[in-house]
mmCIF file of C-alpha atoms in Angstrom:
data_model
loop_
_atom_site.group_PDB
_atom_site.id
_atom_site.type_symbol
_atom_site.label_atom_id
_atom_site.label_comp_id
_atom_site.label_asym_id
_atom_site.label_seq_id
_atom_site.Cartn_x
_atom_site.Cartn_y
_atom_site.Cartn_z
ATOM 1 C CA MET O 1 -11.698 -57.678 -22.182
ATOM 2 C CA LEU O 2 -12.407 -57.518 -18.377
ATOM 3 C CA LYS O 3 -13.955 -54.501 -17.477
ATOM 4 C CA GLN O 4 -16.940 -55.163 -15.048
ATOM 5 C CA ALA O 5 -16.973 -56.227 -11.529
ATOM 6 C CA MET O 6 -19.481 -57.043 -8.980
ATOM 7 C CA ILE O 7 -19.060 -56.789 -5.192
ATOM 8 C CA LEU O 8 -21.015 -58.758 -2.559
ATOM 9 C CA CYS O 9 -22.735 -56.395 -0.251
ATOM 10 C CA GLY O 10 -25.518 -57.870 1.087
ATOM 11 C CA GLY O 11 -24.688 -60.130 4.215
ATOM 12 C CA LEU O 12 -25.626 -59.480 7.819
ATOM 13 C CA GLY O 13 -22.300 -59.525 9.518
ATOM 14 C CA THR O 14 -23.750 -60.704 12.671
ATOM 15 C CA ARG O 15 -20.197 -61.333 14.129
ATOM 16 C CA LEU O 16 -19.830 -57.783 14.402
ATOM 17 C CA GLY O 17 -22.720 -57.398 16.722
ATOM 18 C CA PRO O 18 -24.135 -54.007 16.890
ATOM 19 C CA ARG O 19 -21.429 -52.430 14.244
ATOM 20 C CA THR O 20 -23.753 -54.017 11.827
ATOM 21 C CA ALA O 21 -27.157 -53.869 13.065
ATOM 22 C CA ALA O 22 -28.021 -50.980 10.648
ATOM 23 C CA MET O 23 -25.047 -51.047 8.545
ATOM 24 C CA PRO O 24 -24.105 -53.315 5.773
ATOM 25 C CA LYS O 25 -20.426 -54.799 6.592
ATOM 26 C CA PRO O 26 -19.108 -53.224 3.603
ATOM 27 C CA LEU O 27 -20.019 -49.680 4.366
ATOM 28 C CA LEU O 28 -18.410 -49.887 7.831
ATOM 29 C CA GLU O 29 -15.522 -47.322 8.327
ATOM 30 C CA VAL O 30 -11.983 -48.502 8.495
ATOM 31 C CA GLY O 31 -9.579 -45.773 8.495
ATOM 32 C CA GLY O 32 -12.044 -42.856 8.277
ATOM 33 C CA ALA O 33 -13.662 -44.211 4.980
ATOM 34 C CA PRO O 34 -16.338 -46.801 4.181
ATOM 35 C CA PHE O 35 -14.387 -50.213 3.537
ATOM 36 C CA LEU O 36 -16.054 -50.489 -0.051
ATOM 37 C CA ASP O 37 -13.937 -47.572 -0.685
ATOM 38 C CA VAL O 38 -10.797 -49.678 -0.711
ATOM 39 C CA LEU O 39 -12.384 -52.218 -3.152
ATOM 40 C CA MET O 40 -13.899 -49.574 -5.446
ATOM 41 C CA ALA O 41 -10.284 -47.704 -5.505
ATOM 42 C CA GLU O 42 -8.687 -51.211 -6.875
ATOM 43 C CA LEU O 43 -11.016 -51.550 -9.137
ATOM 44 C CA GLY O 44 -10.467 -48.244 -10.420
ATOM 45 C CA ARG O 45 -6.808 -47.848 -10.647
ATOM 46 C CA HIS O 46 -7.012 -51.272 -12.538
ATOM 47 C CA GLY O 47 -9.054 -49.868 -15.192
ATOM 48 C CA PHE O 48 -12.623 -51.525 -14.629
ATOM 49 C CA GLU O 49 -15.078 -49.268 -15.899
ATOM 50 C CA GLU O 50 -18.230 -50.815 -14.156
ATOM 51 C CA VAL O 51 -19.112 -51.979 -11.006
ATOM 52 C CA VAL O 52 -22.451 -53.682 -9.650
ATOM 53 C CA LEU O 53 -23.040 -53.670 -6.292
ATOM 54 C CA LEU O 54 -25.177 -56.569 -5.091
ATOM 55 C CA ALA O 55 -26.906 -55.328 -2.045
ATOM 56 C CA ALA O 56 -29.745 -56.749 0.051
ATOM 57 C CA PHE O 57 -29.405 -55.806 3.976
ATOM 58 C CA GLU O 58 -30.153 -52.143 4.253
ATOM 59 C CA ALA O 59 -29.979 -51.733 0.357
ATOM 60 C CA ASP O 60 -30.952 -47.823 0.438
ATOM 61 C CA LYS O 61 -27.742 -47.325 2.427
ATOM 62 C CA VAL O 62 -25.475 -48.912 -0.704
ATOM 63 C CA ARG O 63 -27.790 -47.001 -2.791
ATOM 64 C CA ALA O 64 -26.651 -43.919 -1.322
ATOM 65 C CA TYR O 65 -23.377 -44.904 -1.489
ATOM 66 C CA ALA O 66 -23.510 -45.835 -5.225
ATOM 67 C CA GLU O 67 -24.858 -42.401 -5.557
ATOM 68 C CA ALA O 68 -22.053 -40.086 -3.661
ATOM 69 C CA SER O 69 -19.202 -42.436 -4.239
ATOM 70 C CA VAL O 70 -16.141 -40.139 -4.723
ATOM 71 C CA VAL O 71 -14.008 -42.842 -5.810
ATOM 72 C CA ALA O 72 -16.381 -43.708 -8.615
ATOM 73 C CA ARG O 73 -16.097 -40.092 -9.894
ATOM 74 C CA ARG O 74 -12.764 -40.128 -9.733
ATOM 75 C CA PHE O 75 -11.958 -43.152 -12.000
ATOM 76 C CA GLY O 76 -14.906 -42.394 -14.054
ATOM 77 C CA MET O 77 -16.854 -45.800 -13.012
ATOM 78 C CA ARG O 78 -20.223 -46.356 -13.727
ATOM 79 C CA VAL O 79 -21.811 -48.130 -10.360
ATOM 80 C CA HIS O 80 -25.189 -49.878 -10.025
ATOM 81 C CA VAL O 81 -26.736 -51.586 -7.543
ATOM 82 C CA ALA O 82 -28.565 -54.795 -7.948
ATOM 83 C CA VAL O 83 -30.993 -55.928 -5.047
ATOM 84 C CA GLU O 84 -32.022 -59.228 -4.229
ATOM 85 C CA PRO O 85 -35.693 -59.894 -3.917
ATOM 86 C CA ASP O 86 -35.362 -62.181 -0.696
ATOM 87 C CA ARG O 87 -32.626 -63.384 1.354
ATOM 88 C CA ALA O 88 -30.886 -65.222 -1.955
ATOM 89 C CA GLY O 89 -27.780 -65.848 -0.523
ATOM 90 C CA THR O 90 -24.651 -64.792 -2.584
ATOM 91 C CA GLY O 91 -25.268 -67.094 -5.369
ATOM 92 C CA GLY O 92 -28.718 -65.879 -5.287
ATOM 93 C CA ALA O 93 -27.496 -62.278 -5.202
ATOM 94 C CA LEU O 94 -25.254 -62.879 -8.307
ATOM 95 C CA TYR O 95 -28.368 -65.012 -10.070
ATOM 96 C CA HIS O 96 -30.580 -61.860 -9.867
ATOM 97 C CA ALA O 97 -28.063 -59.826 -11.301
ATOM 98 C CA ARG O 98 -27.634 -61.981 -14.419
ATOM 99 C CA ASP O 99 -29.619 -59.845 -16.769
ATOM 100 C CA ILE O 100 -26.597 -56.936 -16.602
ATOM 101 C CA ALA O 101 -23.769 -59.402 -16.248
ATOM 102 C CA ALA O 102 -20.811 -59.091 -18.999
ATOM 103 C CA SER O 103 -19.824 -62.262 -20.574
ATOM 104 C CA GLU O 104 -16.664 -62.248 -17.950
ATOM 105 C CA PHE O 105 -16.702 -60.359 -14.838
ATOM 106 C CA LEU O 106 -14.456 -59.869 -11.522
ATOM 107 C CA LEU O 107 -16.548 -60.804 -8.912
ATOM 108 C CA LEU O 108 -15.554 -59.399 -4.838
ATOM 109 C CA ASN O 109 -16.533 -60.216 -1.740
ATOM 110 C CA GLY O 110 -17.349 -56.734 0.004
ATOM 111 C CA ASP O 111 -15.909 -57.571 3.577
ATOM 112 C CA SER O 112 -12.375 -58.831 2.669
ATOM 113 C CA TRP O 113 -9.217 -57.482 0.552
ATOM 114 C CA LEU O 114 -6.520 -59.186 -0.757
ATOM 115 C CA ASP O 115 -3.801 -56.482 -2.139
ATOM 116 C CA THR O 116 -3.088 -58.395 -5.537
ATOM 117 C CA ASN O 117 -2.882 -57.797 -9.269
ATOM 118 C CA LEU O 118 -6.590 -58.193 -10.144
ATOM 119 C CA LEU O 119 -6.224 -58.643 -13.679
ATOM 120 C CA GLY O 120 -3.970 -61.618 -12.740
ATOM 121 C CA LEU O 121 -6.498 -64.341 -12.751
ATOM 122 C CA THR O 122 -5.800 -65.411 -16.504
ATOM 123 C CA ASP O 123 -3.813 -68.952 -15.868
ATOM 124 C CA ASP O 124 -4.106 -71.576 -18.215
ATOM 125 C CA ALA O 125 -6.421 -73.897 -16.565
ATOM 126 C CA PHE O 126 -8.764 -70.555 -16.815
ATOM 127 C CA SER O 127 -8.320 -70.134 -20.766
ATOM 128 C CA ARG O 128 -8.988 -74.183 -21.101
ATOM 129 C CA SER O 129 -12.114 -75.065 -19.211
ATOM 130 C CA ALA O 130 -12.711 -73.216 -15.899
ATOM 131 C CA VAL O 131 -16.045 -71.391 -15.451
ATOM 132 C CA VAL O 132 -14.350 -69.367 -12.721
ATOM 133 C CA ALA O 133 -10.769 -68.457 -11.785
ATOM 134 C CA MET O 134 -10.201 -67.470 -7.986
ATOM 135 C CA ALA O 135 -7.375 -66.068 -5.810
ATOM 136 C CA ALA O 136 -6.124 -68.118 -2.638
ATOM 137 C CA ARG O 137 -4.233 -66.883 0.173
ATOM 138 C CA GLU O 138 -2.139 -68.808 2.408
ATOM 139 C CA ILE O 139 -2.653 -67.943 6.024
ATOM 140 C CA GLU O 140 -0.914 -69.075 9.250
ATOM 141 C CA ASP O 141 -4.074 -69.846 10.881
ATOM 142 C CA ALA O 142 -7.021 -70.768 8.337
ATOM 143 C CA SER O 143 -8.883 -72.811 11.514
ATOM 144 C CA ARG O 144 -11.975 -70.183 11.000
ATOM 145 C CA TYR O 145 -11.760 -70.478 7.356
ATOM 146 C CA GLY O 146 -13.134 -72.683 4.693
ATOM 147 C CA VAL O 147 -9.827 -73.831 2.674
ATOM 148 C CA LEU O 148 -9.207 -75.176 -0.930
ATOM 149 C CA GLU O 149 -6.737 -77.961 -1.873
ATOM 150 C CA LEU O 150 -5.216 -77.752 -5.499
ATOM 151 C CA ASP O 151 -4.265 -80.049 -7.548
ATOM 152 C CA GLY O 152 -1.996 -77.970 -9.750
ATOM 153 C CA SER O 153 -3.935 -74.879 -11.064
ATOM 154 C CA VAL O 154 -7.235 -77.000 -10.550
ATOM 155 C CA VAL O 155 -9.010 -76.640 -7.396
ATOM 156 C CA GLY O 156 -9.696 -80.362 -6.182
ATOM 157 C CA ALA O 157 -11.930 -79.863 -3.117
ATOM 158 C CA PHE O 158 -13.373 -77.231 -0.803
ATOM 159 C CA LEU O 159 -13.262 -78.021 2.642
ATOM 160 C CA GLU O 160 -15.222 -76.403 5.454
ATOM 161 C CA ARG O 161 -12.440 -76.201 7.683
ATOM 162 C CA PRO O 162 -8.796 -77.561 7.373
ATOM 163 C CA ARG O 163 -7.974 -81.102 7.928
ATOM 164 C CA GLN O 164 -5.337 -80.121 10.908
ATOM 165 C CA PRO O 165 -4.705 -77.283 12.687
ATOM 166 C CA GLY O 166 -2.215 -74.492 11.214
ATOM 167 C CA PRO O 167 -1.708 -73.045 7.892
ATOM 168 C CA GLY O 168 -3.903 -73.262 4.801
ATOM 169 C CA LEU O 169 -5.047 -72.073 1.560
ATOM 170 C CA VAL O 170 -8.127 -69.979 1.922
ATOM 171 C CA ASN O 171 -10.624 -68.532 -0.500
ATOM 172 C CA ALA O 172 -9.267 -64.606 -0.950
ATOM 173 C CA GLY O 173 -13.029 -63.598 -2.274
ATOM 174 C CA ILE O 174 -11.857 -62.392 -5.630
ATOM 175 C CA TYR O 175 -13.342 -64.408 -8.715
ATOM 176 C CA ARG O 176 -12.873 -64.001 -12.363
ATOM 177 C CA VAL O 177 -16.338 -65.275 -13.621
ATOM 178 C CA ARG O 178 -17.892 -66.502 -17.035
ATOM 179 C CA ASP O 179 -21.282 -66.238 -17.603
ATOM 180 C CA GLU O 180 -21.659 -69.815 -17.918
ATOM 181 C CA ILE O 181 -21.565 -69.572 -14.190
ATOM 182 C CA PHE O 182 -25.428 -68.541 -14.307
ATOM 183 C CA ALA O 183 -26.744 -72.212 -15.637
ATOM 184 C CA HIS O 184 -25.368 -73.525 -12.172
ATOM 185 C CA LEU O 185 -27.076 -70.696 -9.927
ATOM 186 C CA THR O 186 -30.650 -70.760 -8.843
ATOM 187 C CA PRO O 187 -32.452 -68.269 -6.925
ATOM 188 C CA ASN O 188 -31.582 -68.670 -3.623
ATOM 189 C CA CYS O 189 -27.978 -70.452 -3.219
ATOM 190 C CA SER O 190 -24.714 -69.681 -1.446
ATOM 191 C CA PHE O 191 -22.057 -69.155 -4.055
ATOM 192 C CA GLU O 192 -19.409 -70.567 -1.573
ATOM 193 C CA ARG O 193 -21.092 -73.854 -0.328
ATOM 194 C CA ASP O 194 -22.969 -74.791 -2.977
ATOM 195 C CA VAL O 195 -21.775 -73.591 -6.462
ATOM 196 C CA LEU O 196 -18.107 -73.590 -6.051
ATOM 197 C CA PRO O 197 -17.641 -77.211 -4.575
ATOM 198 C CA ALA O 198 -20.117 -78.448 -7.643
ATOM 199 C CA LEU O 199 -17.821 -76.740 -10.240
ATOM 200 C CA ALA O 200 -14.803 -77.928 -8.620
ATOM 201 C CA ALA O 201 -16.221 -81.584 -8.630
ATOM 202 C CA ALA O 202 -16.367 -80.998 -12.361
ATOM 203 C CA GLY O 203 -12.998 -79.422 -12.544
ATOM 204 C CA LYS O 204 -14.545 -76.011 -13.373
ATOM 205 C CA VAL O 205 -12.557 -73.999 -10.835
ATOM 206 C CA ALA O 206 -9.039 -73.095 -11.112
ATOM 207 C CA ALA O 207 -7.184 -71.056 -8.175
ATOM 208 C CA THR O 208 -3.908 -68.797 -8.548
ATOM 209 C CA PRO O 209 -2.188 -68.555 -4.951
ATOM 210 C CA ARG O 210 -1.122 -64.855 -4.091
ATOM 211 C CA SER O 211 0.885 -63.548 -1.395
ATOM 212 C CA GLY O 212 -0.286 -60.063 -1.233
ATOM 213 C CA PHE O 213 -1.742 -58.311 2.242
ATOM 214 C CA PHE O 214 -4.887 -59.795 3.185
ATOM 215 C CA ILE O 215 -7.710 -58.938 5.290
ATOM 216 C CA ASP O 216 -11.213 -60.003 6.472
ATOM 217 C CA ILE O 217 -12.791 -57.396 8.510
ATOM 218 C CA GLY O 218 -15.889 -59.793 10.075
ATOM 219 C CA ILE O 219 -14.512 -60.357 13.245
ATOM 220 C CA GLU O 220 -13.918 -57.998 15.832
ATOM 221 C CA GLU O 221 -10.661 -58.515 16.350
ATOM 222 C CA THR O 222 -9.429 -58.368 12.358
ATOM 223 C CA PHE O 223 -11.960 -55.221 12.105
ATOM 224 C CA THR O 224 -10.092 -53.418 14.535
ATOM 225 C CA ALA O 225 -7.011 -54.268 13.205
ATOM 226 C CA ALA O 226 -7.771 -52.904 9.771
ATOM 227 C CA GLN O 227 -8.334 -49.862 11.286
ATOM 228 C CA VAL O 228 -4.291 -49.272 11.212
ATOM 229 C CA ASP O 229 -3.313 -52.002 8.684
ATOM 230 C CA VAL O 230 -5.553 -51.029 5.756
ATOM 231 C CA PRO O 231 -4.143 -47.662 5.585
ATOM 232 C CA ALA O 232 -0.857 -48.181 6.274
ATOM 233 C CA ARG O 233 -1.092 -51.191 3.007
ATOM 234 C CA LEU O 234 -2.349 -48.198 0.868
ATOM 235 C CA THR O 235 0.877 -46.131 1.286
ATOM 236 C CA ARG O 236 2.562 -48.011 -1.456
ATOM 237 C CA PRO O 237 6.078 -47.327 -3.092
ATOM 238 C CA ALA O 238 5.852 -46.550 -6.754
ATOM 239 C CA VAL O 239 7.691 -46.985 -10.068
ATOM 240 C CA PHE O 240 7.401 -44.202 -12.372
ATOM 241 C CA LEU O 241 8.603 -44.891 -16.138
ATOM 242 C CA ASP O 242 9.469 -42.754 -18.885
ATOM 243 C CA ARG O 243 7.939 -43.774 -21.970
ATOM 244 C CA ASP O 244 9.698 -43.403 -25.380
ATOM 245 C CA GLY O 245 13.162 -45.331 -25.073
ATOM 246 C CA VAL O 246 11.775 -47.303 -21.819
ATOM 247 C CA VAL O 247 8.413 -48.630 -22.528
ATOM 248 C CA ASN O 248 8.515 -48.428 -26.304
ATOM 249 C CA GLU O 249 11.338 -47.868 -28.993
ATOM 250 C CA ASP O 250 12.075 -44.228 -29.144
ATOM 251 C CA ALA O 251 11.488 -43.582 -32.895
ATOM 252 C CA GLY O 252 11.207 -39.568 -32.031
ATOM 253 C CA HIS O 253 7.868 -38.173 -31.357
ATOM 254 C CA VAL O 254 5.828 -41.143 -31.136
ATOM 255 C CA GLY O 255 2.415 -39.977 -31.393
ATOM 256 C CA SER O 256 0.454 -42.571 -32.748
ATOM 257 C CA ILE O 257 -0.368 -46.345 -32.757
ATOM 258 C CA ASP O 258 1.118 -47.177 -35.904
ATOM 259 C CA ARG O 259 4.721 -45.939 -34.319
ATOM 260 C CA PHE O 260 4.568 -47.471 -31.069
ATOM 261 C CA VAL O 261 6.671 -50.413 -30.974
ATOM 262 C CA TRP O 262 6.976 -52.166 -27.422
ATOM 263 C CA ILE O 263 10.411 -52.449 -25.743
ATOM 264 C CA GLU O 264 11.295 -55.927 -25.401
ATOM 265 C CA GLY O 265 10.080 -57.245 -21.832
ATOM 266 C CA ALA O 266 8.108 -53.739 -21.083
ATOM 267 C CA ARG O 267 4.662 -55.502 -20.855
ATOM 268 C CA GLU O 268 6.182 -58.571 -18.387
ATOM 269 C CA ALA O 269 8.175 -55.693 -16.515
ATOM 270 C CA ILE O 270 5.045 -53.819 -16.015
ATOM 271 C CA ARG O 271 3.043 -56.823 -14.927
ATOM 272 C CA ALA O 272 5.982 -57.859 -12.422
ATOM 273 C CA LEU O 273 5.709 -54.551 -10.797
ATOM 274 C CA ASN O 274 1.963 -55.113 -10.732
ATOM 275 C CA ASP O 275 2.048 -58.516 -9.461
ATOM 276 C CA ARG O 276 4.753 -57.135 -6.348
ATOM 277 C CA GLY O 277 2.227 -54.340 -5.506
ATOM 278 C CA TYR O 278 3.769 -51.115 -6.832
ATOM 279 C CA LEU O 279 1.818 -48.261 -8.100
ATOM 280 C CA VAL O 280 3.007 -47.984 -12.048
ATOM 281 C CA PHE O 281 2.949 -44.333 -13.080
ATOM 282 C CA LEU O 282 3.760 -43.119 -17.081
ATOM 283 C CA VAL O 283 5.597 -39.599 -16.940
ATOM 284 C CA THR O 284 6.605 -38.526 -20.404
ATOM 285 C CA ASN O 285 7.436 -35.433 -22.192
ATOM 286 C CA GLN O 286 5.630 -35.123 -25.188
ATOM 287 C CA ALA O 287 7.295 -32.079 -27.307
ATOM 288 C CA GLY O 288 5.456 -33.479 -30.354
ATOM 289 C CA VAL O 289 2.210 -32.008 -29.491
ATOM 290 C CA ALA O 290 4.054 -28.449 -29.236
ATOM 291 C CA ARG O 291 5.769 -28.860 -32.457
ATOM 292 C CA GLY O 292 2.713 -29.426 -34.327
ATOM 293 C CA LEU O 293 3.306 -32.919 -35.162
ATOM 294 C CA TYR O 294 0.233 -34.595 -33.416
ATOM 295 C CA GLY O 295 -2.570 -33.493 -30.828
ATOM 296 C CA GLU O 296 -3.428 -33.902 -27.270
ATOM 297 C CA GLU O 297 -6.505 -36.477 -28.454
ATOM 298 C CA ASP O 298 -3.425 -38.200 -30.515
ATOM 299 C CA VAL O 299 -1.276 -38.815 -27.315
ATOM 300 C CA ARG O 300 -5.208 -40.134 -25.118
ATOM 301 C CA VAL O 301 -5.536 -42.531 -28.192
ATOM 302 C CA LEU O 302 -2.389 -43.916 -27.983
ATOM 303 C CA HIS O 303 -2.145 -44.156 -24.163
ATOM 304 C CA ALA O 304 -5.427 -45.826 -24.249
ATOM 305 C CA HIS O 305 -4.075 -48.587 -26.539
ATOM 306 C CA VAL O 306 -1.200 -48.878 -24.161
ATOM 307 C CA GLN O 307 -3.593 -49.596 -21.466
ATOM 308 C CA ALA O 308 -5.435 -52.121 -23.641
ATOM 309 C CA GLU O 309 -2.210 -54.095 -24.647
ATOM 310 C CA LEU O 310 -1.464 -54.140 -21.344
ATOM 311 C CA ARG O 311 -4.556 -55.679 -19.878
ATOM 312 C CA GLU O 312 -4.522 -58.524 -22.463
ATOM 313 C CA ALA O 313 -0.669 -59.163 -20.651
ATOM 314 C CA GLY O 314 -2.836 -59.106 -17.207
ATOM 315 C CA ALA O 315 -1.091 -55.725 -16.302
ATOM 316 C CA HIS O 316 -1.906 -51.918 -16.333
ATOM 317 C CA ILE O 317 -0.407 -48.544 -15.881
ATOM 318 C CA ASP O 318 -2.015 -46.764 -12.579
ATOM 319 C CA ASP O 319 -1.761 -42.998 -14.037
ATOM 320 C CA ILE O 320 -0.286 -41.173 -16.494
ATOM 321 C CA ARG O 321 0.839 -37.791 -17.059
ATOM 322 C CA TYR O 322 2.307 -36.100 -19.749
ATOM 323 C CA CYS O 323 3.923 -32.519 -20.815
ATOM 324 C CA PRO O 324 2.618 -31.368 -24.163
ATOM 325 C CA PHE O 325 4.730 -27.758 -23.789
ATOM 326 C CA HIS O 326 8.306 -26.644 -24.552
ATOM 327 C CA VAL O 327 9.648 -23.134 -24.506
ATOM 328 C CA ASP O 328 10.418 -22.870 -28.119
ATOM 329 C CA ALA O 329 6.624 -24.423 -29.434
ATOM 330 C CA ALA O 330 5.961 -23.934 -33.124
ATOM 331 C CA VAL O 331 1.951 -24.163 -31.565
ATOM 332 C CA PRO O 332 1.568 -20.876 -29.396
ATOM 333 C CA ALA O 333 -0.751 -22.506 -27.176
ATOM 334 C CA TYR O 334 1.812 -24.987 -26.224
ATOM 335 C CA ARG O 335 4.670 -22.567 -25.918
ATOM 336 C CA LYS O 336 5.401 -22.196 -22.327
ATOM 337 C CA ASP O 337 8.398 -22.849 -19.348
ATOM 338 C CA SER O 338 6.514 -25.816 -17.639
ATOM 339 C CA ASP O 339 7.375 -27.435 -14.296
ATOM 340 C CA TRP O 340 6.006 -30.436 -15.851
ATOM 341 C CA ARG O 341 8.532 -30.938 -18.393
ATOM 342 C CA LYS O 342 11.263 -33.091 -17.175
ATOM 343 C CA PRO O 343 14.234 -32.416 -16.238
ATOM 344 C CA ARG O 344 11.871 -30.828 -13.912
ATOM 345 C CA PRO O 345 9.698 -32.702 -11.374
ATOM 346 C CA GLY O 346 6.236 -31.221 -12.046
ATOM 347 C CA MET O 347 4.651 -34.565 -13.429
ATOM 348 C CA LEU O 348 6.104 -36.497 -10.712
ATOM 349 C CA ARG O 349 5.124 -34.373 -7.904
ATOM 350 C CA ASP O 350 1.503 -34.051 -9.331
ATOM 351 C CA LEU O 351 1.327 -37.613 -9.031
ATOM 352 C CA MET O 352 2.362 -38.003 -5.477
ATOM 353 C CA ALA O 353 -0.108 -35.306 -4.645
ATOM 354 C CA HIS O 354 -2.915 -37.363 -6.326
ATOM 355 C CA TRP O 355 -1.955 -40.844 -4.551
ATOM 356 C CA ARG O 356 -0.336 -42.583 -1.623
ATOM 357 C CA VAL O 357 3.266 -42.863 -2.590
ATOM 358 C CA ASN O 358 6.052 -44.213 -0.347
ATOM 359 C CA ARG O 359 8.312 -41.463 -1.601
ATOM 360 C CA GLU O 360 11.147 -43.232 -0.254
ATOM 361 C CA ALA O 361 10.674 -46.856 -1.566
ATOM 362 C CA SER O 362 10.157 -45.385 -4.987
ATOM 363 C CA CYS O 363 11.842 -45.069 -7.935
ATOM 364 C CA LEU O 364 11.953 -43.610 -11.807
ATOM 365 C CA ILE O 365 13.324 -45.599 -14.520
ATOM 366 C CA GLY O 366 14.318 -43.484 -17.480
ATOM 367 C CA ASP O 367 16.902 -43.470 -20.715
ATOM 368 C CA GLN O 368 17.766 -39.963 -20.032
ATOM 369 C CA PRO O 369 19.753 -37.732 -17.810
ATOM 370 C CA THR O 370 16.709 -35.387 -17.797
ATOM 371 C CA ASP O 371 14.739 -38.438 -16.410
ATOM 372 C CA ILE O 372 17.236 -38.894 -13.554
ATOM 373 C CA ALA O 373 17.464 -35.456 -12.734
ATOM 374 C CA ALA O 374 13.829 -35.018 -12.825
ATOM 375 C CA ALA O 375 13.692 -37.983 -9.900
ATOM 376 C CA GLU O 376 16.071 -36.381 -8.126
ATOM 377 C CA ALA O 377 14.510 -33.114 -7.944
ATOM 378 C CA ALA O 378 11.231 -34.913 -6.637
ATOM 379 C CA GLY O 379 12.892 -37.059 -4.200
ATOM 380 C CA VAL O 380 12.821 -40.312 -5.543
ATOM 381 C CA ARG O 381 15.984 -42.739 -7.021
ATOM 382 C CA GLY O 382 16.702 -42.372 -10.319
ATOM 383 C CA HIS O 383 17.858 -45.742 -12.708
ATOM 384 C CA ARG O 384 19.022 -45.073 -16.308
ATOM 385 C CA PHE O 385 17.792 -47.757 -18.763
ATOM 386 C CA ALA O 386 20.209 -48.288 -21.620
ATOM 387 C CA GLY O 387 18.249 -50.690 -23.486
ATOM 388 C CA GLY O 388 17.418 -54.397 -23.763
ATOM 389 C CA ASN O 389 15.082 -56.320 -21.636
ATOM 390 C CA LEU O 390 13.252 -54.239 -19.516
ATOM 391 C CA HIS O 391 11.543 -57.277 -17.332
ATOM 392 C CA ALA O 392 15.551 -58.336 -16.871
ATOM 393 C CA PHE O 393 16.434 -54.467 -15.809
ATOM 394 C CA VAL O 394 13.526 -54.485 -13.400
ATOM 395 C CA ALA O 395 14.771 -57.954 -11.999
ATOM 396 C CA ASP O 396 18.269 -56.959 -11.669
ATOM 397 C CA LEU O 397 16.870 -54.093 -9.246
ATOM 398 C CA GLY O 398 15.231 -56.294 -7.316
ATOM 399 C CA LEU O 399 11.644 -54.629 -8.226
ATOM 400 C CA ALA O 400 10.368 -57.835 -9.702
#
């Protein structure tokens, strides 16, 4: 399962002049925080557990960032720093981290961000024969970028510049990589100029066009724009999902994997919401804990199973809240009138306190009147799901 990511942090950033004279480009502040925080947070919310920062220039500053990373602590991610022994290029930086690479990993440029589903690079070409599956982004003016040409989902060629002025499909700096890549690397090489074109010539590179927000902070114009555009993009609409009766069949107090059965279209619905850029939250009353039918550890194990099965479908839930309390609990420790128990809005409000949520553009999908009441109390729209295919329901709402 894809759990490791590597981020290229070693470039000199010469086009930004004095800004990068003594600071790695990914550590420049954007919106009041290091740009690298954006990439780290995206990895964290997509469920990545390990991040390797590929460093060279001012590597000690990258090490200091890794040791102090609030984002890594928030998501419980392990962070390592791999330093190339000399100026080895982007391919060389990856080569020198080969001993700690997983069998499959995500590779990101440290100076650009495509707001996309990081688990979505799973097309058929990659599963069949590709060594690299990459994200591509069409932009209106591709003149300062290298561009790629597709034959279906396979990259036919990489061009240093477009064949003509205007729009083009550019490398978005996100790659899903198999460890077979190391047979194609040398201690000093460029991943973009040397490795990818050679692999493409052999039909070993797949690409998935994406339409999400894209920014590269490598020049002064885009770096300045990023100060406003990036923070604005990080405030997202959210979809809050009730669990039993919406995500899975409601068999009554579902507290174990063997009793969990997906609602038809639920995984596809969550994947579609991920692809559209929504935050996806699970908010569920779990009175089975209060009744002594199962424990909180059982809930955590079940939710880990849910995330694992979603991951296999290229999807994820960003965060989960559950309420184990009930005023008539059989277990005294859980006998409580809790603001988190729907129809009260505590779970939704807590999520909105911990995430940047565009409340006005958000909604909740539930199957009970208590769900809709909780949504109303939290100031978000509520939609009643009466059963059937959840993906079709989400599509009818215009969310997918």
